[in-house]
Coordinates of C-alpha atoms (C1' of nucleotides) in Angstrom, one line a residue:
Chain U
M1 CA 86.5 -78.8 106.8
T2 CA 87.0 -79.7 103.1
M3 CA 85.9 -76.4 101.6
R4 CA 88.7 -74.1 100.7
L5 CA 88.4 -70.4 100.5
A6 CA 87.9 -69.4 96.9
D7 CA 90.8 -69.4 94.5
S8 CA 93.2 -66.6 95.3
G9 CA 94.2 -65.1 92.0
E10 CA 97.2 -67.1 90.8
G11 CA 95.5 -70.5 91.1
G12 CA 92.5 -71.7 89.2
E13 CA 92.1 -71.4 85.5
L14 CA 95.3 -69.5 85.0
K15 CA 97.3 -72.4 86.4
R16 CA 98.1 -73.8 82.9
C17 CA 99.7 -70.7 81.6
V18 CA 101.4 -68.7 84.4
H19 CA 104.5 -70.9 84.1
D20 CA 104.7 -70.4 80.4
Y21 CA 108.2 -69.5 79.4
Q22 CA 107.6 -68.5 75.8
V23 CA 107.4 -64.9 76.8
N24 CA 109.7 -61.9 76.6
C25 CA 110.3 -59.0 78.8
G26 CA 108.4 -56.7 76.5
N27 CA 105.1 -58.5 76.9
C28 CA 105.6 -59.9 80.4
R29 CA 102.9 -58.7 82.7
L30 CA 105.6 -58.2 85.4
N31 CA 107.7 -55.7 83.5
G32 CA 106.3 -52.9 85.7
I33 CA 107.9 -54.3 88.8
C34 CA 110.8 -56.4 87.5
L35 CA 114.2 -55.7 86.2
P36 CA 113.1 -54.1 82.9
L37 CA 111.4 -51.3 84.9
A38 CA 112.8 -48.0 83.8
L39 CA 114.2 -49.2 80.5
E40 CA 113.3 -48.0 77.0
T41 CA 111.7 -50.4 74.5
D42 CA 115.0 -50.8 72.6
D43 CA 116.9 -51.5 75.8
I44 CA 114.4 -54.0 76.9
K45 CA 115.0 -55.9 73.8
Q46 CA 118.7 -56.1 74.6
L47 CA 118.0 -57.2 78.1
D48 CA 115.6 -59.7 76.8
E49 CA 118.2 -61.3 74.6
I50 CA 120.5 -62.2 77.5
I51 CA 117.7 -63.7 79.6
Q52 CA 117.3 -67.4 79.6
R53 CA 113.9 -69.0 80.3
S54 CA 113.9 -72.6 81.2
K55 CA 111.2 -75.0 82.2
P56 CA 109.5 -74.5 85.6
L57 CA 111.0 -75.8 88.8
Q58 CA 108.9 -78.4 90.7
K59 CA 108.1 -77.9 94.3
S60 CA 111.1 -78.3 96.5
Q61 CA 113.5 -78.4 93.6
H62 CA 116.6 -76.2 94.0
L63 CA 117.4 -73.3 91.8
Y64 CA 120.9 -73.1 93.3
R65 CA 122.6 -74.2 96.4
E66 CA 124.9 -72.6 98.9
G67 CA 128.4 -72.8 97.5
D68 CA 127.4 -73.2 93.9
R69 CA 129.4 -71.1 91.5
F70 CA 127.6 -67.9 91.0
Q71 CA 126.8 -67.1 87.4
S72 CA 123.3 -65.6 87.3
V73 CA 120.7 -63.8 89.2
Y74 CA 117.1 -64.8 88.8
A75 CA 113.8 -63.1 88.4
V76 CA 110.7 -65.0 89.6
R77 CA 108.1 -65.3 86.9
S78 CA 105.5 -67.4 88.7
G79 CA 105.2 -69.4 91.9
A80 CA 107.4 -68.7 94.9
L81 CA 110.8 -69.6 96.3
K82 CA 112.6 -69.4 99.6
A83 CA 116.2 -68.6 100.1
Y84 CA 118.0 -70.2 103.1
K85 CA 121.4 -70.7 104.6
T86 CA 122.5 -73.8 106.4
T87 CA 124.2 -72.9 109.7
D88 CA 127.4 -74.6 110.7
D89 CA 125.5 -76.8 113.1
G90 CA 123.2 -78.0 110.4
R91 CA 120.1 -75.9 111.0
E92 CA 118.4 -73.9 108.3
Q93 CA 117.8 -70.2 108.4
V94 CA 115.3 -68.9 105.9
T95 CA 116.5 -65.5 104.7
G96 CA 113.7 -64.6 102.3
F97 CA 110.6 -65.5 100.3
Y98 CA 110.5 -64.5 96.7
F99 CA 107.4 -63.8 94.6
P100 CA 106.8 -63.0 90.9
G101 CA 108.7 -59.9 89.8
E102 CA 111.3 -60.2 92.5
I103 CA 115.0 -60.9 92.0
L104 CA 117.1 -63.3 93.9
G105 CA 120.6 -64.6 93.9
M106 CA 122.4 -61.3 94.4
D107 CA 124.1 -62.5 97.5
G108 CA 126.3 -64.6 95.3
I109 CA 128.1 -61.7 93.7
S110 CA 130.5 -60.9 96.5
N111 CA 132.3 -64.3 96.4
N112 CA 131.4 -65.6 93.0
S113 CA 129.6 -68.3 94.9
H114 CA 126.1 -68.4 96.2
A115 CA 125.8 -67.6 99.9
S116 CA 122.5 -69.2 100.3
S117 CA 120.3 -71.9 98.6
A118 CA 117.1 -71.3 96.8
K119 CA 114.3 -73.8 96.6
A120 CA 110.9 -73.7 95.0
L121 CA 108.0 -73.6 97.5
E122 CA 105.6 -74.6 94.7
T123 CA 105.9 -75.0 91.0
A124 CA 107.8 -71.9 89.9
A125 CA 109.2 -70.4 86.7
V126 CA 112.2 -68.1 86.7
C127 CA 114.1 -66.0 84.3
E128 CA 117.9 -66.6 84.5
I129 CA 120.0 -63.5 83.9
P130 CA 123.6 -64.3 83.4
F131 CA 125.5 -61.9 85.5
S132 CA 128.4 -61.3 83.2
S133 CA 126.0 -60.2 80.5
L134 CA 124.2 -58.1 82.9
E135 CA 127.4 -56.3 83.9
R136 CA 128.2 -55.7 80.3
L137 CA 124.8 -54.3 79.5
S138 CA 124.9 -52.2 82.7
A139 CA 128.1 -50.5 81.6
M140 CA 126.3 -49.5 78.4
M141 CA 122.9 -48.7 79.8
P142 CA 123.1 -46.2 82.7
N143 CA 119.5 -46.8 83.6
L144 CA 120.0 -50.5 83.9
Q145 CA 123.1 -50.0 86.0
R146 CA 121.2 -47.6 88.2
H147 CA 118.2 -49.9 88.5
F148 CA 120.3 -52.9 89.5
F149 CA 122.1 -50.9 92.1
Q150 CA 118.7 -49.9 93.4
L151 CA 117.5 -53.5 93.5
M152 CA 120.6 -54.5 95.5
S153 CA 120.1 -51.6 97.8
R154 CA 116.5 -52.6 98.3
E155 CA 117.6 -56.0 99.3
I156 CA 119.8 -54.4 101.9
T157 CA 117.0 -52.2 103.3
E158 CA 114.7 -55.2 103.4
D159 CA 117.2 -57.3 105.3
Q160 CA 117.5 -54.4 107.7
Q161 CA 113.8 -54.4 108.2
L162 CA 113.9 -58.0 109.1
I163 CA 116.8 -57.4 111.4
T164 CA 114.7 -54.8 113.2
L165 CA 111.8 -57.1 113.3
L166 CA 113.8 -60.0 114.8
S167 CA 115.5 -57.8 117.3
K168 CA 112.7 -55.7 118.6
N169 CA 109.3 -57.3 117.9
S170 CA 107.1 -59.9 119.6
A171 CA 105.8 -63.0 118.0
D172 CA 102.5 -61.3 117.3
E173 CA 104.2 -58.4 115.6
R174 CA 106.5 -60.5 113.5
V175 CA 103.7 -62.7 112.1
A176 CA 101.5 -59.7 111.5
S177 CA 104.3 -57.9 109.7
L178 CA 104.9 -60.9 107.4
M179 CA 101.2 -61.1 106.5
L180 CA 101.2 -57.4 105.7
S181 CA 104.3 -57.7 103.6
I182 CA 102.8 -60.5 101.6
S183 CA 99.6 -58.6 101.2
N184 CA 101.5 -55.5 99.9
R185 CA 103.5 -57.6 97.5
N186 CA 100.4 -59.2 96.2
A187 CA 98.8 -55.8 95.7
K188 CA 101.9 -54.7 93.7
R189 CA 101.2 -57.6 91.4
K190 CA 97.6 -56.6 91.1
L191 CA 96.4 -59.6 93.1
S192 CA 94.1 -59.5 96.1
A193 CA 95.6 -57.8 99.1
T194 CA 93.2 -59.4 101.5
Q195 CA 93.0 -63.0 100.3
F196 CA 95.8 -65.3 99.3
R197 CA 97.4 -68.7 99.7
L198 CA 100.6 -68.9 101.6
P199 CA 103.1 -70.9 99.5
M200 CA 105.3 -71.7 102.5
S201 CA 104.8 -74.0 105.5
R202 CA 104.5 -72.9 109.1
V203 CA 107.9 -74.3 109.7
D204 CA 109.3 -71.9 107.1
I205 CA 107.4 -69.0 108.5
G206 CA 108.7 -69.7 112.0
N207 CA 112.2 -70.2 110.7
Y208 CA 112.1 -66.9 108.8
L209 CA 110.7 -65.0 111.8
G210 CA 112.9 -66.6 114.4
L211 CA 110.0 -68.4 116.1
T212 CA 109.0 -72.1 116.6
V213 CA 106.2 -73.6 114.5
E214 CA 104.0 -73.8 117.7
T215 CA 104.3 -70.1 118.3
V216 CA 103.4 -69.3 114.8
S217 CA 100.4 -71.5 115.0
R218 CA 99.3 -70.0 118.3
V219 CA 99.6 -66.5 116.8
F220 CA 97.4 -67.5 113.9
S221 CA 94.9 -68.9 116.3
R222 CA 94.9 -65.7 118.3
M223 CA 94.5 -63.5 115.3
Q224 CA 91.6 -65.6 114.2
K225 CA 90.0 -65.3 117.6
M226 CA 90.4 -61.6 117.4
D227 CA 88.7 -61.6 113.9
I228 CA 91.7 -60.1 112.3
L229 CA 92.4 -63.0 110.0
L230 CA 90.5 -66.0 108.7
V231 CA 93.0 -68.9 108.6
D232 CA 92.2 -72.1 106.8
N233 CA 95.5 -73.9 106.7
K234 CA 97.5 -72.0 104.0
E235 CA 94.5 -69.9 102.8
I236 CA 94.5 -66.5 104.5
R237 CA 91.9 -63.9 104.4
I238 CA 92.5 -60.6 106.1
L239 CA 89.3 -59.4 107.7
D240 CA 90.6 -56.3 109.5
T241 CA 93.6 -54.7 107.9
E242 CA 93.7 -51.9 110.4
G243 CA 93.7 -54.3 113.2
L244 CA 96.5 -56.2 111.5
K245 CA 98.6 -53.1 111.2
K246 CA 98.0 -52.2 114.8
M247 CA 99.1 -55.7 115.7
A248 CA 102.2 -55.4 113.6
N249 CA 103.0 -52.1 115.3
L250 CA 104.8 -50.7 112.3
G251 CA 103.9 -47.6 110.3
T252 CA 103.7 -49.7 107.2
Chain P
M1 CA 141.4 -49.8 138.9
T2 CA 143.0 -46.8 137.1
M3 CA 145.4 -48.8 134.9
R4 CA 144.1 -49.4 131.4
L5 CA 145.2 -52.2 129.2
A6 CA 148.0 -51.1 127.0
D7 CA 147.1 -49.0 123.9
S8 CA 145.4 -51.1 121.3
G9 CA 146.9 -50.3 118.0
E10 CA 145.1 -47.2 116.7
G11 CA 145.6 -45.2 119.9
G12 CA 148.8 -43.8 121.2
E13 CA 151.3 -42.0 119.1
L14 CA 149.4 -42.4 115.9
K15 CA 146.5 -40.5 117.3
R16 CA 147.5 -37.2 115.8
C17 CA 147.5 -38.4 112.2
V18 CA 145.0 -41.1 111.6
H19 CA 142.3 -38.6 111.0
D20 CA 144.4 -36.7 108.5
Y21 CA 142.5 -36.0 105.3
Q22 CA 145.4 -34.8 103.1
V23 CA 145.7 -38.3 101.7
N24 CA 144.8 -39.9 98.4
C25 CA 143.6 -43.4 97.6
G26 CA 147.0 -44.2 96.1
N27 CA 148.9 -43.8 99.3
C28 CA 146.1 -44.6 101.8
R29 CA 147.1 -47.5 104.0
L30 CA 143.5 -48.9 103.6
N31 CA 143.6 -49.3 99.8
G32 CA 144.0 -53.0 100.2
I33 CA 140.6 -53.4 101.7
C34 CA 138.7 -50.3 100.6
L35 CA 137.0 -49.3 97.4
P36 CA 140.2 -48.9 95.3
L37 CA 140.9 -52.6 95.7
A38 CA 141.2 -54.3 92.3
L39 CA 141.8 -51.0 90.4
E40 CA 144.9 -50.2 88.3
T41 CA 147.0 -47.2 89.3
D42 CA 145.5 -45.0 86.6
D43 CA 142.0 -45.9 87.6
I44 CA 142.7 -45.2 91.2
K45 CA 143.7 -41.7 90.2
Q46 CA 140.4 -41.2 88.6
L47 CA 138.5 -42.6 91.6
D48 CA 140.6 -40.4 93.8
E49 CA 139.5 -37.3 92.0
I50 CA 135.9 -37.8 92.7
I51 CA 136.4 -38.5 96.4
Q52 CA 135.9 -35.7 98.8
R53 CA 137.7 -35.7 102.1
S54 CA 136.4 -33.4 104.8
K55 CA 137.4 -32.7 108.4
P56 CA 136.7 -35.5 110.9
L57 CA 133.4 -36.0 112.6
Q58 CA 133.4 -35.6 116.4
K59 CA 131.9 -38.3 118.6
S60 CA 128.1 -38.6 118.2
Q61 CA 128.0 -36.2 115.2
H62 CA 125.9 -37.5 112.4
L63 CA 127.3 -38.3 109.0
Y64 CA 123.8 -38.5 107.6
R65 CA 120.3 -39.0 108.9
E66 CA 117.4 -41.2 107.9
G67 CA 115.4 -39.5 105.2
D68 CA 118.3 -37.3 104.1
R69 CA 118.6 -37.0 100.3
F70 CA 121.0 -39.7 99.2
Q71 CA 124.0 -38.3 97.3
S72 CA 127.1 -40.2 98.4
V73 CA 128.4 -43.3 99.9
Y74 CA 131.2 -43.1 102.5
A75 CA 134.4 -45.0 103.2
V76 CA 135.6 -44.9 106.8
R77 CA 139.2 -43.6 107.1
S78 CA 139.6 -43.7 110.8
G79 CA 137.5 -44.1 113.9
A80 CA 134.2 -45.9 113.9
L81 CA 130.5 -45.3 113.1
K82 CA 127.2 -46.9 113.8
A83 CA 124.3 -47.1 111.4
Y84 CA 120.8 -47.2 112.9
K85 CA 117.2 -46.9 112.0
T86 CA 114.5 -45.3 114.2
T87 CA 111.4 -47.6 114.4
D88 CA 108.0 -46.2 114.1
D89 CA 107.5 -46.3 117.8
G90 CA 110.6 -44.2 118.3
R91 CA 113.1 -46.8 119.3
E92 CA 116.5 -47.3 117.7
Q93 CA 117.8 -50.3 115.9
V94 CA 121.5 -50.4 115.3
T95 CA 122.0 -52.1 111.9
G96 CA 125.8 -52.0 111.8
F97 CA 129.2 -50.9 113.0
Y98 CA 131.7 -49.5 110.5
F99 CA 135.4 -49.5 110.8
P100 CA 138.2 -48.1 108.7
G101 CA 138.1 -49.4 105.1
E102 CA 134.4 -50.2 105.3
I103 CA 131.8 -48.6 103.1
L104 CA 128.5 -47.3 104.4
G105 CA 125.4 -45.5 103.0
M106 CA 124.6 -48.0 100.3
D107 CA 121.1 -48.5 101.7
G108 CA 120.2 -45.1 100.4
I109 CA 120.5 -46.0 96.8
S110 CA 117.1 -47.6 96.4
N111 CA 115.0 -44.6 97.3
N112 CA 117.4 -41.8 96.7
S113 CA 117.1 -41.2 100.5
H114 CA 119.0 -42.7 103.3
A115 CA 117.2 -45.6 105.0
S116 CA 119.2 -45.2 108.1
S117 CA 121.2 -42.7 110.1
A118 CA 125.0 -42.8 110.6
K119 CA 126.7 -41.4 113.7
A120 CA 130.3 -41.3 114.8
L121 CA 131.1 -43.5 117.8
E122 CA 134.3 -41.6 118.3
T123 CA 136.3 -39.1 116.3
A124 CA 136.1 -40.4 112.8
A125 CA 137.2 -39.4 109.3
V126 CA 135.4 -40.5 106.2
C127 CA 135.9 -40.2 102.5
E128 CA 132.8 -39.1 100.7
I129 CA 132.2 -40.7 97.3
P130 CA 129.5 -38.9 95.3
F131 CA 127.3 -41.6 93.9
S132 CA 126.6 -40.0 90.6
S133 CA 130.3 -39.8 89.9
L134 CA 130.7 -43.4 91.1
E135 CA 128.0 -44.5 88.7
R136 CA 129.7 -42.6 85.8
L137 CA 133.1 -44.1 86.6
S138 CA 131.6 -47.6 87.1
A139 CA 130.2 -47.5 83.6
M140 CA 133.7 -46.8 82.2
M141 CA 135.6 -49.1 84.6
P142 CA 134.3 -52.6 84.6
N143 CA 136.5 -53.5 87.6
L144 CA 135.1 -50.7 89.6
Q145 CA 131.5 -51.7 88.7
R146 CA 132.2 -55.2 89.6
H147 CA 133.8 -54.3 92.9
F148 CA 131.0 -52.1 93.9
F149 CA 128.5 -54.8 93.1
Q150 CA 130.5 -57.0 95.3
L151 CA 130.6 -54.6 98.1
M152 CA 126.8 -54.3 98.0
S153 CA 126.5 -58.0 97.8
R154 CA 128.8 -58.4 100.8
E155 CA 126.5 -56.0 102.8
I156 CA 123.6 -58.3 101.9
T157 CA 125.4 -61.5 103.0
E158 CA 126.5 -59.8 106.2
D159 CA 123.0 -58.7 107.0
Q160 CA 121.9 -62.2 106.4
Q161 CA 124.5 -63.4 108.9
L162 CA 123.1 -61.0 111.4
I163 CA 119.5 -62.2 110.7
T164 CA 120.6 -65.8 111.4
L165 CA 122.4 -64.7 114.5
L166 CA 119.3 -62.9 115.8
S167 CA 117.0 -65.7 114.8
K168 CA 118.9 -68.7 116.0
N169 CA 121.5 -67.9 118.6
S170 CA 121.6 -67.3 122.3
A171 CA 122.8 -64.2 124.0
D172 CA 126.2 -65.9 124.7
E173 CA 126.5 -66.8 121.0
R174 CA 125.6 -63.4 119.8
V175 CA 128.1 -61.5 121.9
A176 CA 130.8 -64.0 121.2
S177 CA 130.1 -63.7 117.5
L178 CA 130.4 -59.9 117.6
M179 CA 133.7 -60.1 119.4
L180 CA 135.0 -62.5 116.8
S181 CA 133.8 -60.3 114.0
I182 CA 135.5 -57.2 115.5
S183 CA 138.6 -59.3 116.0
N184 CA 138.6 -60.4 112.4
R185 CA 138.1 -57.0 111.1
N186 CA 140.9 -55.7 113.2
A187 CA 143.2 -58.4 111.8
K188 CA 142.3 -57.4 108.2
R189 CA 143.5 -53.9 109.1
K190 CA 146.7 -55.3 110.5
L191 CA 145.7 -54.5 114.1
S192 CA 145.7 -56.8 117.0
A193 CA 143.1 -59.5 116.8
T194 CA 143.3 -60.2 120.5
Q195 CA 143.3 -56.8 122.1
F196 CA 141.2 -53.8 121.2
R197 CA 139.0 -51.0 122.5
L198 CA 135.3 -51.2 121.7
P199 CA 134.2 -47.9 120.3
M200 CA 130.5 -48.5 121.1
S201 CA 128.6 -48.6 124.4
R202 CA 127.0 -51.7 125.9
V203 CA 123.7 -50.1 124.9
D204 CA 124.7 -50.1 121.3
I205 CA 126.0 -53.7 121.5
G206 CA 122.7 -54.9 123.0
N207 CA 120.7 -52.9 120.6
Y208 CA 122.6 -54.4 117.6
L209 CA 122.3 -57.9 119.0
G210 CA 118.7 -57.7 120.1
L211 CA 119.6 -57.9 123.8
T212 CA 119.3 -55.7 126.8
V213 CA 122.3 -53.9 128.3
E214 CA 122.0 -56.1 131.3
T215 CA 122.2 -59.3 129.3
V216 CA 125.2 -58.1 127.4
S217 CA 126.9 -57.2 130.7
R218 CA 126.1 -60.5 132.2
V219 CA 127.5 -62.3 129.2
F220 CA 130.7 -60.3 129.5
S221 CA 131.0 -61.2 133.1
R222 CA 130.4 -64.9 132.3
M223 CA 133.0 -64.8 129.6
Q224 CA 135.5 -63.3 132.0
K225 CA 134.7 -65.9 134.7
M226 CA 135.4 -68.5 132.1
D227 CA 138.8 -66.9 131.2
I228 CA 137.8 -66.4 127.6
L229 CA 137.9 -62.6 127.7
L230 CA 139.5 -60.0 129.9
V231 CA 137.0 -57.1 130.0
D232 CA 137.9 -53.7 131.5
N233 CA 135.1 -51.5 130.5
K234 CA 135.7 -51.0 126.7
E235 CA 139.1 -52.6 126.6
I236 CA 138.8 -56.2 125.5
R237 CA 141.5 -58.8 125.5
I238 CA 140.7 -62.2 124.1
L239 CA 142.5 -64.8 126.2
D240 CA 141.1 -67.9 124.6
T241 CA 140.2 -67.6 120.9
E242 CA 139.2 -71.2 120.6
G243 CA 136.9 -71.0 123.6
L244 CA 135.4 -67.9 122.1
K245 CA 134.7 -69.6 118.8
K246 CA 133.2 -72.5 120.6
M247 CA 131.0 -70.2 122.5
A248 CA 130.0 -68.4 119.3
N249 CA 129.0 -71.8 117.9
L250 CA 129.9 -70.7 114.3
G251 CA 132.4 -72.3 112.0
T252 CA 133.9 -68.8 111.5
Chain K
dC1 C1' 92.8 -97.3 104.5
dG2 C1' 97.0 -96.8 106.5
dT3 C1' 100.9 -93.8 106.3
dT4 C1' 103.1 -89.6 106.5
dC5 C1' 103.5 -84.9 106.9
dC6 C1' 101.8 -80.7 108.7
dA7 C1' 99.2 -77.9 111.9
dT8 C1' 97.1 -77.2 116.3
dT9 C1' 96.8 -77.2 121.3
dG10 C1' 98.2 -77.9 126.1
dA11 C1' 101.3 -78.0 130.2
dG12 C1' 105.5 -77.1 132.0
dA13 C1' 110.5 -75.3 131.6
dT14 C1' 113.8 -71.6 130.8
dG15 C1' 116.4 -67.7 128.9
dT16 C1' 116.1 -63.2 128.7
dG17 C1' 113.6 -58.9 129.9
dT18 C1' 112.1 -55.7 133.6
dC19 C1' 112.8 -53.2 137.6
dA20 C1' 115.8 -51.6 141.1
dA21 C1' 120.0 -50.8 143.6
dT22 C1' 125.0 -50.2 143.5
dT23 C1' 129.4 -49.2 141.7
dC24 C1' 132.6 -46.8 138.9
dA25 C1' 134.7 -43.2 135.9
dA26 C1' 134.7 -38.8 134.1
dG27 C1' 133.7 -34.3 134.3
dT28 C1' 132.2 -29.8 136.7
dG29 C1' 132.2 -26.2 139.7
dG30 C1' 133.1 -24.5 144.3
Chain I
dC1 C1' 141.7 -30.6 145.5
dC2 C1' 137.5 -32.1 147.0
dA3 C1' 132.3 -32.6 146.8
dC4 C1' 128.8 -33.2 143.5
dT5 C1' 126.7 -34.6 139.4
dT6 C1' 126.1 -37.4 135.5
dG7 C1' 126.2 -41.3 132.5
dA8 C1' 127.7 -46.1 131.8
dA9 C1' 128.2 -50.6 133.5
dT10 C1' 127.3 -54.2 136.7
dT11 C1' 124.6 -57.2 139.7
dG12 C1' 120.4 -59.3 141.9
dA13 C1' 115.6 -60.8 142.2
dC14 C1' 111.6 -61.6 139.9
dA15 C1' 108.3 -61.9 135.8
dC16 C1' 106.9 -63.4 131.5
dA17 C1' 107.1 -64.5 126.5
dT18 C1' 108.5 -68.0 124.0
dC19 C1' 110.5 -72.7 123.8
dT20 C1' 110.3 -77.6 124.6
dC21 C1' 108.0 -81.7 125.0
dA22 C1' 104.0 -84.4 124.2
dA23 C1' 99.6 -85.5 122.4
dT24 C1' 96.0 -85.0 119.0
dG25 C1' 93.8 -83.8 114.7
dG26 C1' 93.5 -83.2 109.8
dA27 C1' 94.8 -83.4 104.9
dA28 C1' 97.3 -85.5 101.2
dC29 C1' 98.9 -89.5 99.0
dG30 C1' 99.9 -94.0 97.6

DNA sequence: CGTTCCATTGAGATGTGTCAATTCAAGTGG
DNA sequence: CCACTTGAATTGACACATCTCAATGGAACG
């Protein structure tokens, strides 16, 4: 079929402006979920001054590569990115997907060099936050220090969620969990929780979830047959959230 | 057989004193790999003052439980612990093993409540580091702040390693990797890299690696048949490090 | 309009899980 | 000191979920 499901929030008439980088933390619509969260107006201004906004990345452009010198962490402003490591035998392992308001690059802190690569899944704008400045500010602003500790900690708990998923759950459960995760993250950004466009390919999904493309595809077909999801290539509509949760088999 | 392999470092005549908690960071033999790393003597003193040392945990005692209010992170002084989450359907997922000099509990920062439980695998002594004090000190001591950021970042990269392992590697590769990891961590603590006693059960190993006990056991048998390891219950001797690395299939 | 990339679907192969039995080590109580 | 119990580890036989290989279909793009 040629028809697409209707535009899912970020597309459509907003397309011309979501990547705009003439914005500051104070007026950014993401400041309720991003780094500035928990900061006073004055403090936000200071944070804002160290942040560098550059022109958007095009699809499949790298934000940084494994081994690059670590200098900054990044907040996604628009679009989506994936982080991945290359294993010693040359294969890829996708370690995370990042949506607007989310921070990436923190795995580079430990060695002063990025432990993974980050690549745009679609046109994406990011805010670059030089880490040395962030450290300096953190020492002066307890709330910022605290918040950044929390962000890193959250990354740890999320990785542990994924570990559990990979270690204990079936293909059905893994895919269902990912769909729920994306749905929830959309909701946090005031977008539709039931209808969205996946920015990543089936290969990426499979790679992230430790499954082959074929298995992912079969799971989608099965879910469609069960009237849980409506799948049209990358457009997803969740028809039965309860059913999806049951399939994911998590208390989420 | 009744004979054991010879004592592997931490056992034997040291046994009476490794759990001793009348020690400070300045004279702790772990201060080259633990939190004080990268601190000046004066700063170490200050760190030392906030650290609480209590009497050792007995085997299978909890250090903290999932959901407990988060107040401190912990450095292992002696013995070993495991961290694990309980999934919604009641099963366990082991998320990490912690040896002397390693820090655990950081996953509790994000929600002010521990995201996992921690349990002693054998008699174990820990240093408790109240997080609020650590935050305060970090704001004053840039090196400490930096170091703690690095520790959290390392936890992230290690989790990502595990994700890759679970997602891409066979049972053989997973078990081999764990053996190498333990061997390396032993070496860092100036213990034998080729001979040690596993503090955890086969169930824990399987759980951590996303395998059943039976599979773990079969892998050990296979490795023994290939003259890579000598396995006598929990006593492990690595006979062929190169072979083990090859089996792990990682550039480690 | 062909080329290319991505997704889907089918059929068969396989690694690991499941179930069950056995061995071994350590502790407990008679 | 010897049965007895208990929990951990090992081993075997079989089942099954997912992978592999192969073919087809569809969308995007030059």
